[in-house]
Amino acid sequence: MPSVPQSWRRLLFLLPVLVIALGLATGLYSGSLPKPKFLECKSNDTNPFHNLHDIIHALWAPLVVPINQPTFTTIDGAEKSLPAPEELTHTEKLGRRLLILDVDTRPLSEEGSVFGESLPTWDNLKNPSAGFLSHYMYSLIHGYSYKFIRAPQYVDRAPHWSKVVLTKEMLKSYDFVIMLDYDAMFPTPELPLEWMFNYWKIDKKVMVAMAEDPNGGDNIDLRDKVNINSGFIIAQASENTQALFKDWAECPSEKRYKDCAQWKLKLFHEQAAFSSHVRYDFLDGKSINTDPGYIRMLPCSEANGIPKVKHIGCWGQLVRHYWGDKSKTNDEFSHNVMSALTPLLARAGFGPGGNVDDFRGKYLDGAEVLDQPPSA
């Protein structure tokens, strides 16, 4: 498809979801629910992707969790409860003021990737692109903004460092930036970030929140505290946050942090720099030990890892990170899609107003279907 613009070829990948969504939404919204705008398309509107946001949003609408729902049961059966209503930090949807951000320095142009010459298929989809598509889909479900930044790379550092400065840059335009590595995914796409913010008590004081790494081994910082993991970053815009990310990005220069240059190329790069240096001295000499409200450490069990590594305390109840098995991002993306389609297909096809004729009160007699029992 060399003559078709790249953006159109990527959108065409979602055509099967679009078609299914149209059919489902027609059934789901034929009753008392308001009809979505995309079902009122004018006859001269020939762009099938003009209302893609509405279509994806409608597909998940019956499943989306209210941001103030008192409890939520995770995919592994654990019940999570919000604070009392008067203690909630978010009572309104953030919408486009929240950005879901992907940053990557790789070409991603091979077969099965989002920037390939031909469209990726379900069978050849590469795991980085499965992660990116899941992030984009999640943003559409909840009405968030989304950006993919094809990043330049530092000449003297590992590519991971680029996400620090580019997250900082995006914070100039959005209230919240959620930066995800491609292998960090949402196992329950119906759960909005505002609910998680309420659960984790992300208030106006919090500048950044990240999950803890597994406790032990190489995941211990220079002061014997467990490292953070920067594969899932919640960053809230403020002058203080700009200062924090500036110090973080400049950490290897050692203007403020002695011995930080070692993390330019050494594992765990920007994670280790933040863990061993930045969080112990930020703003005007504040530390996570003296001012823990500015930097929120999220439990590894909830915001890091996957069920396969549950034995080390990290199994991703609310946010998963597949550093333990990156190939499984494709399975997670498949689950993301089918978790919505399965109940909606069942409701549209087999629920009230569906395609079921109930003959259980009838009687069969030879080749006849009778309303009354056949005579003896």
mmCIF file of C-alpha atoms in Angstrom:
data_model
loop_
_atom_site.group_PDB
_atom_site.id
_atom_site.type_symbol
_atom_site.label_atom_id
_atom_site.label_comp_id
_atom_site.label_asym_id
_atom_site.label_seq_id
_atom_site.Cartn_x
_atom_site.Cartn_y
_atom_site.Cartn_z
ATOM 1 C CA MET A 1 0.000 0.000 0.000
ATOM 2 C CA PRO A 2 2.749 2.519 -0.875
ATOM 3 C CA SER A 3 0.323 5.215 -2.059
ATOM 4 C CA VAL A 4 -1.715 5.235 1.165
ATOM 5 C CA PRO A 5 -0.534 7.698 3.843
ATOM 6 C CA GLN A 6 1.163 6.086 6.837
ATOM 7 C CA SER A 7 -1.431 7.373 9.315
ATOM 8 C CA TRP A 8 -4.262 5.811 7.283
ATOM 9 C CA ARG A 9 -2.476 2.466 7.061
ATOM 10 C CA ARG A 10 -2.089 2.390 10.835
ATOM 11 C CA LEU A 11 -5.751 3.255 11.310
ATOM 12 C CA LEU A 12 -6.846 0.530 8.915
ATOM 13 C CA PHE A 13 -5.428 -1.984 11.364
ATOM 14 C CA LEU A 14 -8.307 -1.070 13.671
ATOM 15 C CA LEU A 15 -10.986 -1.616 11.006
ATOM 16 C CA PRO A 16 -12.141 -4.999 12.421
ATOM 17 C CA VAL A 17 -12.686 -3.379 15.834
ATOM 18 C CA LEU A 18 -14.538 -0.511 14.154
ATOM 19 C CA VAL A 19 -16.909 -2.864 12.330
ATOM 20 C CA ILE A 20 -17.625 -4.900 15.446
ATOM 21 C CA ALA A 21 -18.119 -1.748 17.490
ATOM 22 C CA LEU A 22 -20.651 -0.407 15.026
ATOM 23 C CA GLY A 23 -22.680 -3.589 15.218
ATOM 24 C CA LEU A 24 -22.487 -3.813 18.984
ATOM 25 C CA ALA A 25 -23.270 -0.175 19.550
ATOM 26 C CA THR A 26 -26.339 -0.431 17.331
ATOM 27 C CA GLY A 27 -27.697 -3.153 19.594
ATOM 28 C CA LEU A 28 -26.530 -1.675 22.884
ATOM 29 C CA TYR A 29 -27.912 1.778 22.205
ATOM 30 C CA SER A 30 -31.225 0.751 20.687
ATOM 31 C CA GLY A 31 -32.880 0.971 24.119
ATOM 32 C CA SER A 32 -32.898 3.752 26.667
ATOM 33 C CA LEU A 33 -29.227 4.737 26.447
ATOM 34 C CA PRO A 34 -28.382 7.870 24.420
ATOM 35 C CA LYS A 35 -27.399 7.136 20.860
ATOM 36 C CA PRO A 36 -23.717 7.924 20.165
ATOM 37 C CA LYS A 37 -22.972 10.673 17.665
ATOM 38 C CA PHE A 38 -21.250 8.293 15.250
ATOM 39 C CA LEU A 39 -24.572 6.511 14.670
ATOM 40 C CA GLU A 40 -25.963 9.782 13.342
ATOM 41 C CA CYS A 41 -23.377 10.194 10.565
ATOM 42 C CA LYS A 42 -24.481 12.207 7.593
ATOM 43 C CA SER A 43 -24.798 10.321 4.330
ATOM 44 C CA ASN A 44 -22.070 12.409 2.687
ATOM 45 C CA ASP A 45 -19.471 11.615 5.382
ATOM 46 C CA THR A 46 -17.156 9.200 3.568
ATOM 47 C CA ASN A 47 -14.343 9.103 6.171
ATOM 48 C CA PRO A 48 -14.815 5.822 8.107
ATOM 49 C CA PHE A 49 -12.330 6.947 10.793
ATOM 50 C CA HIS A 50 -13.757 10.414 11.351
ATOM 51 C CA ASN A 51 -15.343 9.350 14.628
ATOM 52 C CA LEU A 52 -12.933 6.611 15.699
ATOM 53 C CA HIS A 53 -12.753 8.095 19.194
ATOM 54 C CA ASP A 54 -16.545 7.856 19.570
ATOM 55 C CA ILE A 55 -16.572 4.304 18.269
ATOM 56 C CA ILE A 56 -13.899 2.976 20.645
ATOM 57 C CA HIS A 57 -15.376 4.976 23.509
ATOM 58 C CA ALA A 58 -18.820 3.480 22.815
ATOM 59 C CA LEU A 59 -17.402 -0.032 22.677
ATOM 60 C CA TRP A 60 -16.115 0.180 26.250
ATOM 61 C CA ALA A 61 -18.738 2.605 27.638
ATOM 62 C CA PRO A 62 -20.885 -0.087 29.304
ATOM 63 C CA LEU A 63 -17.817 -1.378 31.165
ATOM 64 C CA VAL A 64 -15.945 1.762 32.241
ATOM 65 C CA VAL A 65 -15.600 2.089 36.016
ATOM 66 C CA PRO A 66 -16.780 5.408 37.542
ATOM 67 C CA ILE A 67 -13.854 7.322 39.032
ATOM 68 C CA ASN A 68 -15.547 7.354 42.449
ATOM 69 C CA GLN A 69 -16.737 3.737 42.524
ATOM 70 C CA PRO A 70 -16.070 2.643 46.129
ATOM 71 C CA THR A 71 -14.470 -0.707 45.301
ATOM 72 C CA PHE A 72 -12.872 -2.458 42.351
ATOM 73 C CA THR A 73 -11.983 -6.135 42.030
ATOM 74 C CA THR A 74 -8.713 -6.702 40.189
ATOM 75 C CA ILE A 75 -8.199 -9.340 37.549
ATOM 76 C CA ASP A 76 -6.712 -11.658 40.185
ATOM 77 C CA GLY A 77 -9.708 -11.260 42.500
ATOM 78 C CA ALA A 78 -8.296 -8.745 44.998
ATOM 79 C CA GLU A 79 -10.729 -6.070 46.157
ATOM 80 C CA LYS A 80 -9.380 -2.511 46.249
ATOM 81 C CA SER A 81 -11.276 0.203 48.109
ATOM 82 C CA LEU A 82 -11.208 3.981 47.680
ATOM 83 C CA PRO A 83 -10.922 6.385 50.611
ATOM 84 C CA ALA A 84 -14.051 8.063 51.952
ATOM 85 C CA PRO A 85 -15.785 10.338 49.387
ATOM 86 C CA GLU A 86 -14.607 13.512 51.121
ATOM 87 C CA GLU A 87 -11.003 12.308 50.854
ATOM 88 C CA LEU A 88 -10.993 11.664 47.089
ATOM 89 C CA THR A 89 -8.334 13.635 45.227
ATOM 90 C CA HIS A 90 -10.144 13.535 41.857
ATOM 91 C CA THR A 91 -13.874 14.004 41.449
ATOM 92 C CA GLU A 92 -13.970 14.950 37.753
ATOM 93 C CA LYS A 93 -12.560 13.323 34.646
ATOM 94 C CA LEU A 94 -9.288 14.784 33.406
ATOM 95 C CA GLY A 95 -10.032 14.091 29.754
ATOM 96 C CA ARG A 96 -7.612 15.674 27.297
ATOM 97 C CA ARG A 97 -5.670 17.324 30.122
ATOM 98 C CA LEU A 98 -4.070 13.922 30.754
ATOM 99 C CA LEU A 99 -1.527 12.629 28.237
ATOM 100 C CA ILE A 100 -0.654 8.984 27.648
ATOM 101 C CA LEU A 101 2.918 9.160 26.352
ATOM 102 C CA ASP A 102 5.077 6.685 24.444
ATOM 103 C CA VAL A 103 8.721 7.579 23.761
ATOM 104 C CA ASP A 104 11.006 5.411 21.644
ATOM 105 C CA THR A 105 14.255 5.882 19.759
ATOM 106 C CA ARG A 106 13.952 2.785 17.550
ATOM 107 C CA PRO A 107 12.820 2.888 13.872
ATOM 108 C CA LEU A 108 10.004 0.369 14.483
ATOM 109 C CA SER A 109 9.824 -0.048 10.713
ATOM 110 C CA GLU A 110 10.158 -3.811 10.414
ATOM 111 C CA GLU A 111 7.273 -6.058 9.377
ATOM 112 C CA GLY A 112 4.647 -6.210 12.103
ATOM 113 C CA SER A 113 5.480 -2.771 13.548
ATOM 114 C CA VAL A 114 3.452 0.431 13.636
ATOM 115 C CA PHE A 115 5.786 2.242 11.225
ATOM 116 C CA GLY A 116 6.323 -0.681 8.848
ATOM 117 C CA GLU A 117 5.813 -0.458 5.094
ATOM 118 C CA SER A 118 2.806 -2.772 5.361
ATOM 119 C CA LEU A 119 0.117 -2.954 8.003
ATOM 120 C CA PRO A 120 0.816 -5.178 10.986
ATOM 121 C CA THR A 121 -1.531 -8.130 11.264
ATOM 122 C CA TRP A 122 -2.790 -9.919 14.347
ATOM 123 C CA ASP A 123 -0.365 -12.771 13.603
ATOM 124 C CA ASN A 124 2.814 -10.791 12.870
ATOM 125 C CA LEU A 125 2.368 -7.918 15.359
ATOM 126 C CA LYS A 126 5.661 -7.237 17.163
ATOM 127 C CA ASN A 127 5.494 -6.941 20.925
ATOM 128 C CA PRO A 128 6.639 -3.294 21.098
ATOM 129 C CA SER A 129 3.816 -2.295 18.761
ATOM 130 C CA ALA A 130 1.282 -4.377 20.711
ATOM 131 C CA GLY A 131 2.144 -2.278 23.750
ATOM 132 C CA PHE A 132 1.885 1.014 21.871
ATOM 133 C CA LEU A 133 -1.485 0.065 20.375
ATOM 134 C CA SER A 134 -2.805 -0.879 23.802
ATOM 135 C CA HIS A 135 -1.773 2.532 25.176
ATOM 136 C CA TYR A 136 -3.473 4.340 22.304
ATOM 137 C CA MET A 137 -6.617 2.249 22.723
ATOM 138 C CA TYR A 138 -6.666 2.995 26.468
ATOM 139 C CA SER A 139 -6.490 6.733 25.744
ATOM 140 C CA LEU A 140 -9.456 6.461 23.358
ATOM 141 C CA ILE A 141 -11.529 4.509 25.881
ATOM 142 C CA HIS A 142 -11.224 7.246 28.501
ATOM 143 C CA GLY A 143 -10.899 10.350 26.340
ATOM 144 C CA TYR A 144 -7.278 11.104 27.234
ATOM 145 C CA SER A 145 -4.717 12.673 24.925
ATOM 146 C CA TYR A 146 -2.116 10.411 23.325
ATOM 147 C CA LYS A 147 1.280 11.047 21.782
ATOM 148 C CA PHE A 148 4.008 8.835 20.398
ATOM 149 C CA ILE A 149 7.344 10.652 20.279
ATOM 150 C CA ARG A 150 9.984 9.333 17.899
ATOM 151 C CA ALA A 151 12.833 10.471 20.053
ATOM 152 C CA PRO A 152 16.403 11.535 19.315
ATOM 153 C CA GLN A 153 19.072 9.759 21.309
ATOM 154 C CA TYR A 154 21.794 11.170 23.518
ATOM 155 C CA VAL A 155 25.246 10.617 22.035
ATOM 156 C CA ASP A 156 26.708 9.597 25.395
ATOM 157 C CA ARG A 157 23.832 7.817 27.150
ATOM 158 C CA ALA A 158 21.557 4.805 26.911
ATOM 159 C CA PRO A 159 18.371 5.496 24.910
ATOM 160 C CA HIS A 160 16.226 5.169 28.043
ATOM 161 C CA TRP A 161 17.333 8.640 29.170
ATOM 162 C CA SER A 162 15.337 10.368 26.411
ATOM 163 C CA LYS A 163 12.028 9.694 28.141
ATOM 164 C CA VAL A 164 13.035 11.850 31.117
ATOM 165 C CA VAL A 165 13.570 15.066 29.154
ATOM 166 C CA LEU A 166 10.602 14.431 26.826
ATOM 167 C CA THR A 167 8.237 13.781 29.727
ATOM 168 C CA LYS A 168 9.444 17.085 31.155
ATOM 169 C CA GLU A 169 8.697 18.764 27.813
ATOM 170 C CA MET A 170 5.152 17.363 27.622
ATOM 171 C CA LEU A 171 4.424 18.577 31.161
ATOM 172 C CA LYS A 172 4.460 22.100 29.747
ATOM 173 C CA SER A 173 1.213 21.342 27.885
ATOM 174 C CA TYR A 174 -0.704 18.852 30.058
ATOM 175 C CA ASP A 175 -1.822 18.599 33.680
ATOM 176 C CA PHE A 176 -0.677 14.985 33.898
ATOM 177 C CA VAL A 177 1.712 12.960 31.750
ATOM 178 C CA ILE A 178 1.624 9.174 32.039
ATOM 179 C CA MET A 179 4.816 7.813 30.468
ATOM 180 C CA LEU A 180 4.839 4.077 29.761
ATOM 181 C CA ASP A 181 7.465 1.705 28.445
ATOM 182 C CA TYR A 182 5.985 -0.410 25.660
ATOM 183 C CA ASP A 183 5.862 -3.442 27.974
ATOM 184 C CA ALA A 184 3.879 -1.596 30.663
ATOM 185 C CA MET A 185 0.152 -2.147 30.132
ATOM 186 C CA PHE A 186 -3.248 -1.827 31.794
ATOM 187 C CA PRO A 187 -4.689 -5.312 32.481
ATOM 188 C CA THR A 188 -8.209 -3.888 32.994
ATOM 189 C CA PRO A 189 -8.712 -1.115 30.403
ATOM 190 C CA GLU A 190 -12.100 -0.247 31.869
ATOM 191 C CA LEU A 191 -10.403 1.164 34.999
ATOM 192 C CA PRO A 192 -9.642 4.888 34.521
ATOM 193 C CA LEU A 193 -6.507 6.548 35.809
ATOM 194 C CA GLU A 194 -8.573 8.946 37.929
ATOM 195 C CA TRP A 195 -9.768 5.943 39.959
ATOM 196 C CA MET A 196 -6.146 4.851 40.435
ATOM 197 C CA PHE A 197 -5.185 8.414 41.406
ATOM 198 C CA ASN A 198 -7.902 8.358 44.061
ATOM 199 C CA TYR A 199 -6.775 4.957 45.268
ATOM 200 C CA TRP A 200 -3.094 5.951 45.439
ATOM 201 C CA LYS A 201 -4.003 9.405 46.831
ATOM 202 C CA ILE A 202 -2.306 11.364 44.052
ATOM 203 C CA ASP A 203 -3.116 14.836 45.330
ATOM 204 C CA LYS A 204 -1.933 18.251 44.110
ATOM 205 C CA LYS A 205 1.299 17.984 46.104
ATOM 206 C CA VAL A 206 2.522 14.840 44.320
ATOM 207 C CA MET A 207 5.004 15.674 41.552
ATOM 208 C CA VAL A 208 5.792 12.160 40.414
ATOM 209 C CA ALA A 209 4.718 8.617 41.268
ATOM 210 C CA MET A 210 6.470 5.425 40.212
ATOM 211 C CA ALA A 211 6.344 1.806 41.290
ATOM 212 C CA GLU A 212 8.912 0.119 43.465
ATOM 213 C CA ASP A 213 11.045 -2.608 41.927
ATOM 214 C CA PRO A 214 11.245 -6.102 43.424
ATOM 215 C CA ASN A 215 12.991 -5.944 46.766
ATOM 216 C CA GLY A 216 16.450 -7.477 46.616
ATOM 217 C CA GLY A 217 19.420 -8.230 44.394
ATOM 218 C CA ASP A 218 20.409 -5.476 41.959
ATOM 219 C CA ASN A 219 17.251 -3.513 42.751
ATOM 220 C CA ILE A 220 18.710 -1.861 45.856
ATOM 221 C CA ASP A 221 20.024 1.707 45.594
ATOM 222 C CA LEU A 222 23.243 3.116 47.022
ATOM 223 C CA ARG A 223 21.494 3.811 50.334
ATOM 224 C CA ASP A 224 20.020 0.318 50.699
ATOM 225 C CA LYS A 225 16.486 1.333 49.667
ATOM 226 C CA VAL A 226 14.570 -0.502 46.947
ATOM 227 C CA ASN A 227 14.809 1.166 43.506
ATOM 228 C CA ILE A 228 11.962 2.804 41.674
ATOM 229 C CA ASN A 229 10.962 1.543 38.230
ATOM 230 C CA SER A 230 10.526 4.215 35.552
ATOM 231 C CA GLY A 231 8.548 2.030 33.140
ATOM 232 C CA PHE A 232 5.333 3.621 34.433
ATOM 233 C CA ILE A 233 5.562 7.289 35.438
ATOM 234 C CA ILE A 234 2.763 9.487 36.746
ATOM 235 C CA ALA A 235 3.974 13.101 36.448
ATOM 236 C CA GLN A 236 1.888 16.106 37.511
ATOM 237 C CA ALA A 237 2.620 19.506 36.010
ATOM 238 C CA SER A 238 4.017 22.241 38.255
ATOM 239 C CA GLU A 239 7.095 24.453 38.532
ATOM 240 C CA ASN A 240 8.425 22.039 41.134
ATOM 241 C CA THR A 241 7.963 19.093 38.761
ATOM 242 C CA GLN A 242 9.826 20.949 36.005
ATOM 243 C CA ALA A 243 12.709 21.514 38.439
ATOM 244 C CA LEU A 244 12.688 17.860 39.514
ATOM 245 C CA PHE A 245 12.801 16.528 35.943
ATOM 246 C CA LYS A 246 15.493 19.042 35.002
ATOM 247 C CA ASP A 247 17.688 17.791 37.842
ATOM 248 C CA TRP A 248 16.924 14.207 36.856
ATOM 249 C CA ALA A 249 17.808 14.762 33.181
ATOM 250 C CA GLU A 250 21.034 16.563 34.161
ATOM 251 C CA CYS A 251 22.006 14.072 36.845
ATOM 252 C CA PRO A 252 24.885 12.501 34.815
ATOM 253 C CA SER A 253 26.503 15.921 34.428
ATOM 254 C CA GLU A 254 27.187 15.776 38.188
ATOM 255 C CA LYS A 255 26.401 19.488 38.640
ATOM 256 C CA ARG A 256 24.239 18.542 41.615
ATOM 257 C CA TYR A 257 24.716 14.817 42.108
ATOM 258 C CA LYS A 258 28.181 13.405 42.652
ATOM 259 C CA ASP A 259 28.907 10.006 41.064
ATOM 260 C CA CYS A 260 25.756 10.095 38.893
ATOM 261 C CA ALA A 261 27.710 9.919 35.607
ATOM 262 C CA GLN A 262 28.100 6.170 36.089
ATOM 263 C CA TRP A 263 24.430 5.732 35.144
ATOM 264 C CA LYS A 264 24.840 7.064 31.600
ATOM 265 C CA LEU A 265 25.329 3.543 30.304
ATOM 266 C CA LYS A 266 25.335 1.333 33.402
ATOM 267 C CA LEU A 267 22.164 -0.463 34.482
ATOM 268 C CA PHE A 268 19.666 0.724 35.486
ATOM 269 C CA HIS A 269 20.369 4.049 33.787
ATOM 270 C CA GLU A 270 17.792 6.758 34.568
ATOM 271 C CA GLN A 271 16.074 4.516 37.136
ATOM 272 C CA ALA A 272 19.258 4.142 39.146
ATOM 273 C CA ALA A 273 20.005 7.865 38.878
ATOM 274 C CA PHE A 274 16.604 8.769 40.301
ATOM 275 C CA SER A 275 16.717 6.026 42.929
ATOM 276 C CA SER A 276 20.218 6.667 44.279
ATOM 277 C CA HIS A 277 20.495 10.429 43.808
ATOM 278 C CA VAL A 278 17.515 12.558 42.754
ATOM 279 C CA ARG A 279 14.956 11.419 45.296
ATOM 280 C CA TYR A 280 17.337 12.112 48.174
ATOM 281 C CA ASP A 281 17.974 15.724 47.137
ATOM 282 C CA PHE A 282 15.376 17.666 45.137
ATOM 283 C CA LEU A 283 13.963 21.169 45.081
ATOM 284 C CA ASP A 284 15.571 23.005 48.018
ATOM 285 C CA GLY A 285 17.288 20.015 49.530
ATOM 286 C CA LYS A 286 14.119 18.021 50.176
ATOM 287 C CA SER A 287 14.273 14.239 50.432
ATOM 288 C CA ILE A 288 11.755 11.414 50.273
ATOM 289 C CA ASN A 289 12.710 10.785 53.888
ATOM 290 C CA THR A 290 11.842 14.313 55.058
ATOM 291 C CA ASP A 291 9.111 15.215 52.527
ATOM 292 C CA PRO A 292 7.520 11.968 51.269
ATOM 293 C CA GLY A 293 4.450 13.743 49.883
ATOM 294 C CA TYR A 294 6.215 15.012 46.763
ATOM 295 C CA ILE A 295 7.342 11.652 45.399
ATOM 296 C CA ARG A 296 4.930 8.729 45.690
ATOM 297 C CA MET A 297 6.281 5.186 45.753
ATOM 298 C CA LEU A 298 3.625 2.801 44.414
ATOM 299 C CA PRO A 299 3.490 -0.830 45.583
ATOM 300 C CA CYS A 300 5.250 -3.286 43.301
ATOM 301 C CA SER A 301 2.277 -5.632 43.675
ATOM 302 C CA GLU A 302 -0.076 -3.057 42.129
ATOM 303 C CA ALA A 303 1.954 -1.102 39.562
ATOM 304 C CA ASN A 304 4.801 -3.360 38.460
ATOM 305 C CA GLY A 305 5.508 -6.927 37.377
ATOM 306 C CA ILE A 306 3.222 -9.685 36.091
ATOM 307 C CA PRO A 307 1.496 -12.735 37.606
ATOM 308 C CA LYS A 308 4.400 -14.941 36.476
ATOM 309 C CA VAL A 309 6.695 -13.246 39.024
ATOM 310 C CA LYS A 310 4.156 -12.969 41.845
ATOM 311 C CA HIS A 311 6.537 -14.887 44.098
ATOM 312 C CA ILE A 312 8.813 -11.824 44.262
ATOM 313 C CA GLY A 313 5.951 -9.531 45.261
ATOM 314 C CA CYS A 314 5.183 -7.895 41.908
ATOM 315 C CA TRP A 315 2.242 -9.072 39.870
ATOM 316 C CA GLY A 316 0.699 -5.961 38.346
ATOM 317 C CA GLN A 317 -2.804 -5.861 39.758
ATOM 318 C CA LEU A 318 -3.555 -2.392 38.323
ATOM 319 C CA VAL A 319 -0.622 -1.786 35.953
ATOM 320 C CA ARG A 320 1.508 -4.589 34.542
ATOM 321 C CA HIS A 321 5.109 -4.370 33.418
ATOM 322 C CA TYR A 322 6.358 -7.282 31.344
ATOM 323 C CA TRP A 323 10.094 -6.889 31.949
ATOM 324 C CA GLY A 324 10.022 -10.534 33.023
ATOM 325 C CA ASP A 325 8.561 -11.737 29.701
ATOM 326 C CA LYS A 326 8.262 -9.036 27.033
ATOM 327 C CA SER A 327 6.790 -11.455 24.479
ATOM 328 C CA LYS A 328 3.589 -11.583 26.535
ATOM 329 C CA THR A 329 2.631 -8.029 25.601
ATOM 330 C CA ASN A 330 0.800 -9.472 22.586
ATOM 331 C CA ASP A 331 -1.255 -11.746 24.855
ATOM 332 C CA GLU A 332 -2.070 -8.788 27.096
ATOM 333 C CA PHE A 333 -3.209 -6.691 24.136
ATOM 334 C CA SER A 334 -5.412 -9.564 22.946
ATOM 335 C CA HIS A 335 -6.918 -9.773 26.414
ATOM 336 C CA ASN A 336 -7.479 -5.998 26.455
ATOM 337 C CA VAL A 337 -9.570 -6.233 23.287
ATOM 338 C CA MET A 338 -11.455 -9.432 24.034
ATOM 339 C CA SER A 339 -12.247 -8.467 27.636
ATOM 340 C CA ALA A 340 -14.538 -5.799 26.201
ATOM 341 C CA LEU A 341 -15.829 -7.656 23.163
ATOM 342 C CA THR A 342 -16.796 -10.876 24.951
ATOM 343 C CA PRO A 343 -19.451 -9.498 27.350
ATOM 344 C CA LEU A 344 -20.725 -7.031 24.754
ATOM 345 C CA LEU A 345 -21.089 -9.729 22.103
ATOM 346 C CA ALA A 346 -22.962 -11.859 24.635
ATOM 347 C CA ARG A 347 -25.267 -8.980 25.512
ATOM 348 C CA ALA A 348 -25.879 -7.805 21.943
ATOM 349 C CA GLY A 349 -26.374 -11.283 20.499
ATOM 350 C CA PHE A 350 -28.009 -13.164 23.350
ATOM 351 C CA GLY A 351 -29.454 -10.542 25.724
ATOM 352 C CA PRO A 352 -32.778 -8.686 25.606
ATOM 353 C CA GLY A 353 -33.522 -7.551 22.074
ATOM 354 C CA GLY A 354 -30.859 -9.873 20.716
ATOM 355 C CA ASN A 355 -31.100 -12.737 18.239
ATOM 356 C CA VAL A 356 -32.692 -15.359 20.482
ATOM 357 C CA ASP A 357 -36.108 -16.917 19.821
ATOM 358 C CA ASP A 358 -37.375 -18.840 22.843
ATOM 359 C CA PHE A 359 -39.251 -21.973 21.786
ATOM 360 C CA ARG A 360 -39.112 -23.625 25.198
ATOM 361 C CA GLY A 361 -42.867 -23.160 25.702
ATOM 362 C CA LYS A 362 -43.681 -24.825 22.392
ATOM 363 C CA TYR A 363 -44.354 -28.455 21.576
ATOM 364 C CA LEU A 364 -42.912 -30.567 18.797
ATOM 365 C CA ASP A 365 -45.058 -33.029 16.897
ATOM 366 C CA GLY A 366 -43.525 -34.649 13.851
ATOM 367 C CA ALA A 367 -42.581 -31.797 11.539
ATOM 368 C CA GLU A 368 -44.769 -29.279 13.381
ATOM 369 C CA VAL A 369 -44.135 -26.714 16.112
ATOM 370 C CA LEU A 370 -47.292 -26.378 18.216
ATOM 371 C CA ASP A 371 -48.495 -23.904 20.837
ATOM 372 C CA GLN A 372 -50.469 -26.613 22.585
ATOM 373 C CA PRO A 373 -49.500 -30.195 23.499
ATOM 374 C CA PRO A 374 -50.266 -32.603 20.654
ATOM 375 C CA SER A 375 -53.457 -34.591 21.103
ATOM 376 C CA ALA A 376 -53.047 -38.172 22.262
#
